[in-house]
CSV table of C-alpha atoms and ligand atoms in Angstrom, one decimal:
chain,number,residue,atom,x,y,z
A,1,UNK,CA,163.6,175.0,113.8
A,2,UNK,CA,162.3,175.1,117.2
A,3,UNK,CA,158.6,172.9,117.9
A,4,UNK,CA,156.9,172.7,121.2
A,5,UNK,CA,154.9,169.5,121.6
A,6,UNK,CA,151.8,170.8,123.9
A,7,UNK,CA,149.5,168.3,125.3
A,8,UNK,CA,147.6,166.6,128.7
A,9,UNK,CA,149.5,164.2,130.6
A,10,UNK,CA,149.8,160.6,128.4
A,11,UNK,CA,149.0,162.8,125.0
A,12,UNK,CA,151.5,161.3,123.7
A,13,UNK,CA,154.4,163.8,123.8
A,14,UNK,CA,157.3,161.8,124.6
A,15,UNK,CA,156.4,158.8,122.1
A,16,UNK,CA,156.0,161.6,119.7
A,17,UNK,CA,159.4,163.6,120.5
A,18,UNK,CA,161.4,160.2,120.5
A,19,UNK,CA,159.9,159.8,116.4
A,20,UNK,CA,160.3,163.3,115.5
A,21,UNK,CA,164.0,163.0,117.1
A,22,UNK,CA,164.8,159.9,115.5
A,23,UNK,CA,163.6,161.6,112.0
A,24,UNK,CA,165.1,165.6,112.4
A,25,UNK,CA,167.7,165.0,114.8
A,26,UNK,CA,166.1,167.7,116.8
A,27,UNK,CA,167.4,168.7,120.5
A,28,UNK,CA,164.6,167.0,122.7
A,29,UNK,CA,164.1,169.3,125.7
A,30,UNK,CA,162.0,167.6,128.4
A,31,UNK,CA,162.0,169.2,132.1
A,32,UNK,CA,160.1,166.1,133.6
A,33,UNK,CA,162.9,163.3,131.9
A,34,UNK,CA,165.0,165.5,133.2
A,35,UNK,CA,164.0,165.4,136.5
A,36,UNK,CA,163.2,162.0,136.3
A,37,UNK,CA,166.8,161.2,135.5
A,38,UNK,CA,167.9,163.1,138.5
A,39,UNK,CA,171.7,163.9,136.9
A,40,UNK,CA,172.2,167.0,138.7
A,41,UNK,CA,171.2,169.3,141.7
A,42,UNK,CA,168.9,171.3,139.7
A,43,UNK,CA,167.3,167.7,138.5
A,44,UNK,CA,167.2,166.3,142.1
A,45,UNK,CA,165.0,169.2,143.1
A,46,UNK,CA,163.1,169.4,140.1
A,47,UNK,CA,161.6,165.8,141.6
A,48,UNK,CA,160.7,166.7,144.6
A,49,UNK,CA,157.8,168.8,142.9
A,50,UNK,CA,157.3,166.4,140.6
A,51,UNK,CA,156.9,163.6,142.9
A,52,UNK,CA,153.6,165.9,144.6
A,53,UNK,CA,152.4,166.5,140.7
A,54,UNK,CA,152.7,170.1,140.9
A,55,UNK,CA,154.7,172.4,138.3
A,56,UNK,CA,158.2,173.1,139.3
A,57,UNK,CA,159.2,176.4,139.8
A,58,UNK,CA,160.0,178.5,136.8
A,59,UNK,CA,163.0,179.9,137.6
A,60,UNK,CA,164.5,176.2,137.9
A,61,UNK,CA,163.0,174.8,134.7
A,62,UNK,CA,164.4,177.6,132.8
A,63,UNK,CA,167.7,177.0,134.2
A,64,UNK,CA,167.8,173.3,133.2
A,65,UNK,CA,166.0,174.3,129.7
A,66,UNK,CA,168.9,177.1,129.4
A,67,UNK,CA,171.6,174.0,130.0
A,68,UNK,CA,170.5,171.9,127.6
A,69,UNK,CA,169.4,174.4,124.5
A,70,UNK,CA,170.8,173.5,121.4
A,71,UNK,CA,170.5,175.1,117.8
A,72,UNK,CA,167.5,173.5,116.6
A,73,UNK,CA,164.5,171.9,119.5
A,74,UNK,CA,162.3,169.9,120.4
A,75,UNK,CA,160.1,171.2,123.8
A,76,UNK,CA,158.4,168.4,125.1
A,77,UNK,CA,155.9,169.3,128.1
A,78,UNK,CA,157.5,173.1,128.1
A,79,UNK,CA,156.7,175.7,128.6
A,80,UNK,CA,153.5,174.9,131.0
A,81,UNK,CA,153.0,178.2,132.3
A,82,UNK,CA,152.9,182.0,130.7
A,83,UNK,CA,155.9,183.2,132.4
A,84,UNK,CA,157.9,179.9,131.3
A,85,UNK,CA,156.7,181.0,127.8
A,86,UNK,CA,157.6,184.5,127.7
A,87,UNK,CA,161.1,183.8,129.0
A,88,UNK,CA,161.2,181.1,126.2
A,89,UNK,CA,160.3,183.8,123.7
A,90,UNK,CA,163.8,185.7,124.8
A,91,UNK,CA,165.7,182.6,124.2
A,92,UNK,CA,164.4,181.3,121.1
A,93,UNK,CA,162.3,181.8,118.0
A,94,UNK,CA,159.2,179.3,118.3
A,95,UNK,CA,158.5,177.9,114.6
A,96,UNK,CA,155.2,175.7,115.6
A,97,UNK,CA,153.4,174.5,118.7
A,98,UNK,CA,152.0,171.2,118.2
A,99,UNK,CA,148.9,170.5,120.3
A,100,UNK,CA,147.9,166.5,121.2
A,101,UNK,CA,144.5,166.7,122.2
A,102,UNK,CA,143.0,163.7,124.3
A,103,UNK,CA,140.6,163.8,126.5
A,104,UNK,CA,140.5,163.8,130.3
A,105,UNK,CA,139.0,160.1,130.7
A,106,UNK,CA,140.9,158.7,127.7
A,107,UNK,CA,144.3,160.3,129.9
A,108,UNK,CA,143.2,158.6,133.0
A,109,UNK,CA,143.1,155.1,131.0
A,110,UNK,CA,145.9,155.8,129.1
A,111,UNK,CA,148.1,156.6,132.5
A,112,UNK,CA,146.8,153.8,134.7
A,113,UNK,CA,148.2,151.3,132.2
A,114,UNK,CA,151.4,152.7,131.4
A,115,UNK,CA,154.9,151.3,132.6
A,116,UNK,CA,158.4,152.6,131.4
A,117,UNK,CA,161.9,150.9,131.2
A,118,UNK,CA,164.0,151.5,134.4
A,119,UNK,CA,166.9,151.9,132.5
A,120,UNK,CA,166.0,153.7,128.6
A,121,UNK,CA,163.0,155.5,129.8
A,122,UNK,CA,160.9,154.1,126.8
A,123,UNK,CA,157.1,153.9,127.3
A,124,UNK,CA,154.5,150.9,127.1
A,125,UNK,CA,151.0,150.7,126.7
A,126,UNK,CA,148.2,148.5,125.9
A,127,UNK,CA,148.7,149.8,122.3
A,128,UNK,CA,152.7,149.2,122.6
A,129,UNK,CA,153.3,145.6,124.5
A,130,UNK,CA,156.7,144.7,125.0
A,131,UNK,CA,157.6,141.2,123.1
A,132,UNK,CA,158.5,140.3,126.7
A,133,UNK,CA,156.2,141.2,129.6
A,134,UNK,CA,157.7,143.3,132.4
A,135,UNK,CA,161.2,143.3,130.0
A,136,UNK,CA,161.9,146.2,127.6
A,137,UNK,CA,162.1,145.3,123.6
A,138,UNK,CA,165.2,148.2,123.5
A,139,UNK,CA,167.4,147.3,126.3
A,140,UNK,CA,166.4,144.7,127.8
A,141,UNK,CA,165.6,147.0,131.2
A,142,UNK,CA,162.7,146.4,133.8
A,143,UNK,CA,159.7,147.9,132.8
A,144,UNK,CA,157.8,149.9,135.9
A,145,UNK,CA,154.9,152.2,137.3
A,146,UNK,CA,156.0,155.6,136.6
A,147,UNK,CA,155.8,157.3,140.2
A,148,UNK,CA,153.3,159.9,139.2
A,149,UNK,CA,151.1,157.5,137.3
A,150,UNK,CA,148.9,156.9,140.6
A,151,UNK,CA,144.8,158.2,140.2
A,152,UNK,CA,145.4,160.9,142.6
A,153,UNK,CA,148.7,162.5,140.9
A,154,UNK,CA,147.1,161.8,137.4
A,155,UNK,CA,143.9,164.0,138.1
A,156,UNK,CA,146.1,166.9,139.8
A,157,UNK,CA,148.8,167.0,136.8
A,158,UNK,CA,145.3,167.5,134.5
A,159,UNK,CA,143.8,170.0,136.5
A,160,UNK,CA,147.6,171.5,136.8
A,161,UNK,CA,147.2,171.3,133.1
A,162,UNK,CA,143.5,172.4,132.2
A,163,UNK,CA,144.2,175.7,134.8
A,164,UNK,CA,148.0,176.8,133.8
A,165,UNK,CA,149.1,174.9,130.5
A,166,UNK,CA,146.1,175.1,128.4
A,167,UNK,CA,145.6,178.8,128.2
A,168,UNK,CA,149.2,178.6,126.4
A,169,UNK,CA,147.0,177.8,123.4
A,170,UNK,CA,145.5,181.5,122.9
A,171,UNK,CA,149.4,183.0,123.8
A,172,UNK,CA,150.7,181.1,120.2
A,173,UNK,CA,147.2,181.7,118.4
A,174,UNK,CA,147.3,185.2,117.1
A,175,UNK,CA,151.2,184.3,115.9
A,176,UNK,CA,149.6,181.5,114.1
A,177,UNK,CA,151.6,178.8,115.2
A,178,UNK,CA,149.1,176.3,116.6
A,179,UNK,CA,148.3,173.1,114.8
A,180,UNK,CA,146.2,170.3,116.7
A,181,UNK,CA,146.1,166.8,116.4
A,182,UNK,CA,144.0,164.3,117.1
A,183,UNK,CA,146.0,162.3,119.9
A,184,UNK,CA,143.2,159.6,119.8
A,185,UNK,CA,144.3,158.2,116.5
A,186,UNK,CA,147.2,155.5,116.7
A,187,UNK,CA,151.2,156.6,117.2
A,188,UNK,CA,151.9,156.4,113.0
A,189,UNK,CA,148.6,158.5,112.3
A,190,UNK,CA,149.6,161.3,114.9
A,191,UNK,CA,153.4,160.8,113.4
A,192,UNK,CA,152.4,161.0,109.9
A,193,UNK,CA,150.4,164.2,110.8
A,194,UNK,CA,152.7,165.8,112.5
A,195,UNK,CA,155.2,164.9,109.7
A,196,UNK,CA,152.5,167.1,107.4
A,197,UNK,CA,152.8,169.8,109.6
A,198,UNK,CA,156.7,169.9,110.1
A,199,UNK,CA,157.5,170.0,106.6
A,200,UNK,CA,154.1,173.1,105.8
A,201,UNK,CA,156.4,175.0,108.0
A,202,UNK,CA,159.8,173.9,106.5
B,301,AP5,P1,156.3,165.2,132.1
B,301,AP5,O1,157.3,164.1,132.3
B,301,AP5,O2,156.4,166.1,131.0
B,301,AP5,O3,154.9,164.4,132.1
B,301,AP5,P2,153.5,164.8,131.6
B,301,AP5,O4,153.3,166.1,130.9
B,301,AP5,O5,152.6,164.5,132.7
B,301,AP5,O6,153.3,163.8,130.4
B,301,AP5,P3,153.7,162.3,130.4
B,301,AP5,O7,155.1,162.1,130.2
B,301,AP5,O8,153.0,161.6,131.5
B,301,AP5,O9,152.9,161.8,129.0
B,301,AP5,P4,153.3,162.0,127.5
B,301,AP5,O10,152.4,163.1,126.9
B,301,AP5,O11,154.8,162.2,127.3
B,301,AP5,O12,152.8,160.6,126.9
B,301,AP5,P5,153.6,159.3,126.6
B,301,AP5,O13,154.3,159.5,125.2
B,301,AP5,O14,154.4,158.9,127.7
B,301,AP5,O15,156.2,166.0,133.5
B,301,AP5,C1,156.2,165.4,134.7
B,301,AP5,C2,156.2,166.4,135.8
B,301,AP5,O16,157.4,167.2,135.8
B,301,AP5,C3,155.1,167.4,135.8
B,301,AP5,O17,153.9,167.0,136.5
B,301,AP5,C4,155.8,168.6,136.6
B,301,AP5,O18,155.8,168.3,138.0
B,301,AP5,C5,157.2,168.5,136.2
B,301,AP5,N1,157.4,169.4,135.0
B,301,AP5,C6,157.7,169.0,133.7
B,301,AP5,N2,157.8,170.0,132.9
B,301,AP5,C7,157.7,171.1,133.6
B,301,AP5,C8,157.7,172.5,133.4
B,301,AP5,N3,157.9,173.0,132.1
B,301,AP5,N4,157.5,173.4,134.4
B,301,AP5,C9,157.3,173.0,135.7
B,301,AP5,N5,157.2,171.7,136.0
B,301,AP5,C10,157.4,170.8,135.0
B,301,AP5,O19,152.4,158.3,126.4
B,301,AP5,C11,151.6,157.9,127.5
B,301,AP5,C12,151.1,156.5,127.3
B,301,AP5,O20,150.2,156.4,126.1
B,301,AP5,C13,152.2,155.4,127.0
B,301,AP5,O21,151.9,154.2,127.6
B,301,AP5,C14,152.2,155.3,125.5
B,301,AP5,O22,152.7,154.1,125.0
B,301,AP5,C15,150.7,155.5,125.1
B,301,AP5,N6,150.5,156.2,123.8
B,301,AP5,C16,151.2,157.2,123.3
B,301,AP5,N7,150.6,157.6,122.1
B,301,AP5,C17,149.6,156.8,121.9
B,301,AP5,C18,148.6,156.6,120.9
B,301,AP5,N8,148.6,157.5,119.9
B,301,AP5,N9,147.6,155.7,121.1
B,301,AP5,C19,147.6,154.9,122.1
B,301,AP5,N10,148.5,154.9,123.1
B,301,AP5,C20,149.5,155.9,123.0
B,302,MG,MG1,156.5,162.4,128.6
């Protein structure tokens, strides 16, 4: 099975990918941890688009996509762009595209108060405090600012996605593949539906 989690910055995609991983053992595919890890060359320059909230370019994305494919994925925050979809469609046979929906000012408050673990990469909000301010419940790591959660990155990667990510929508509609969910509700709601829509397409 192959999923694509589609959604606005702070929709929710990673909390969601780390669930539906923990639950299907699914691949989880994610161009921006993988920038943000930085393992590798293609990585490293992956960041320095990343870093300016703009898309990296295709041709790299698909390269680190192509490195890390495995039988059945998880695409969290790919494809963004047409071109990144159509190549995606040579590689693999897309099952479902799950859409988070949120809305711009809900992203912007969502953003501004989010801090992730240095170390594990896991995410906090006002809906998921650690036990232990500024420590990590998982590892114990030190819990930061992402880089590109500042006001002026967060409105460019929404506009990057309203303009070049969004349209994705009507590519998967006449395939039927679309389900949306409400990203409002809380992270076991949006699991639980998501969960309903996995197992329709089982
Ligand atoms: P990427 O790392 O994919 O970031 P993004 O799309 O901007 O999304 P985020 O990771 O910020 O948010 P999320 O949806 O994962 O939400 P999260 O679960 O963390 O991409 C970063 C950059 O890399 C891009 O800007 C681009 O430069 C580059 N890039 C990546 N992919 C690319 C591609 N394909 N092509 C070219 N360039 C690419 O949750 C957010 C917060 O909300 C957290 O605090 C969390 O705890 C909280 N939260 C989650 N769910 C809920 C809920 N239901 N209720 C309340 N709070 C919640
Ligand atoms: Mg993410």
């Amino acid at each position: 099975m192959n999923i694509i989690l589609l959604g606005p910055p702070g929709s929710g995609k990673g909390t969601q990918a780390e669930l539906l991983y923990q639950k299907y053992g699914l691949t989880h595919i994610s161009p921006g941890e993988l920038g943000r890890r930085g393992g590798d060359e293609l990585a490293k320059k992956m960041l320095t688009y990343m870093r300016k909230g703009e898309l990296a370019p295709s041709m790299l994305v698909m390269k680190l996509v192509q490195k890390n494919l495995g039988e059945h994925n998880l695409f969290d925050g790919f494809p963004r762009s047409l071109d990144q979809a159509e190549e995606l469609d040579q590689n693999v046979v897309i099952d479902l595209v799950l859409e988070l929906g949120l809305s711009d000012p809900e992203v912007i408050k969502r953003l501004s108060s989010r801090l992730e673990c240095m170390k594990c990469k896991a995410s906090y909000g006002p809906a998921h405090k650690p036990k232990k301010a500024g420590v990590c419940d998982l590892c114990g790591g030190e819990l930061v600012k992402r880089k590109d959660d500042t006001p002026e990155l967060i409105r460019k990667r929404l506009e990057t996605y309203h303009d070049e990510t969004e349209p994705l929508l009507e590519y998967y509609r006449p395939r039927n593949l679309v389900y949306t969910v409400n990203g409002n509700n809380t992270v076991k709601e949006v699991f639980k539906e998501i969960v309903r829509a996995v197992e329709a397409r089982s």
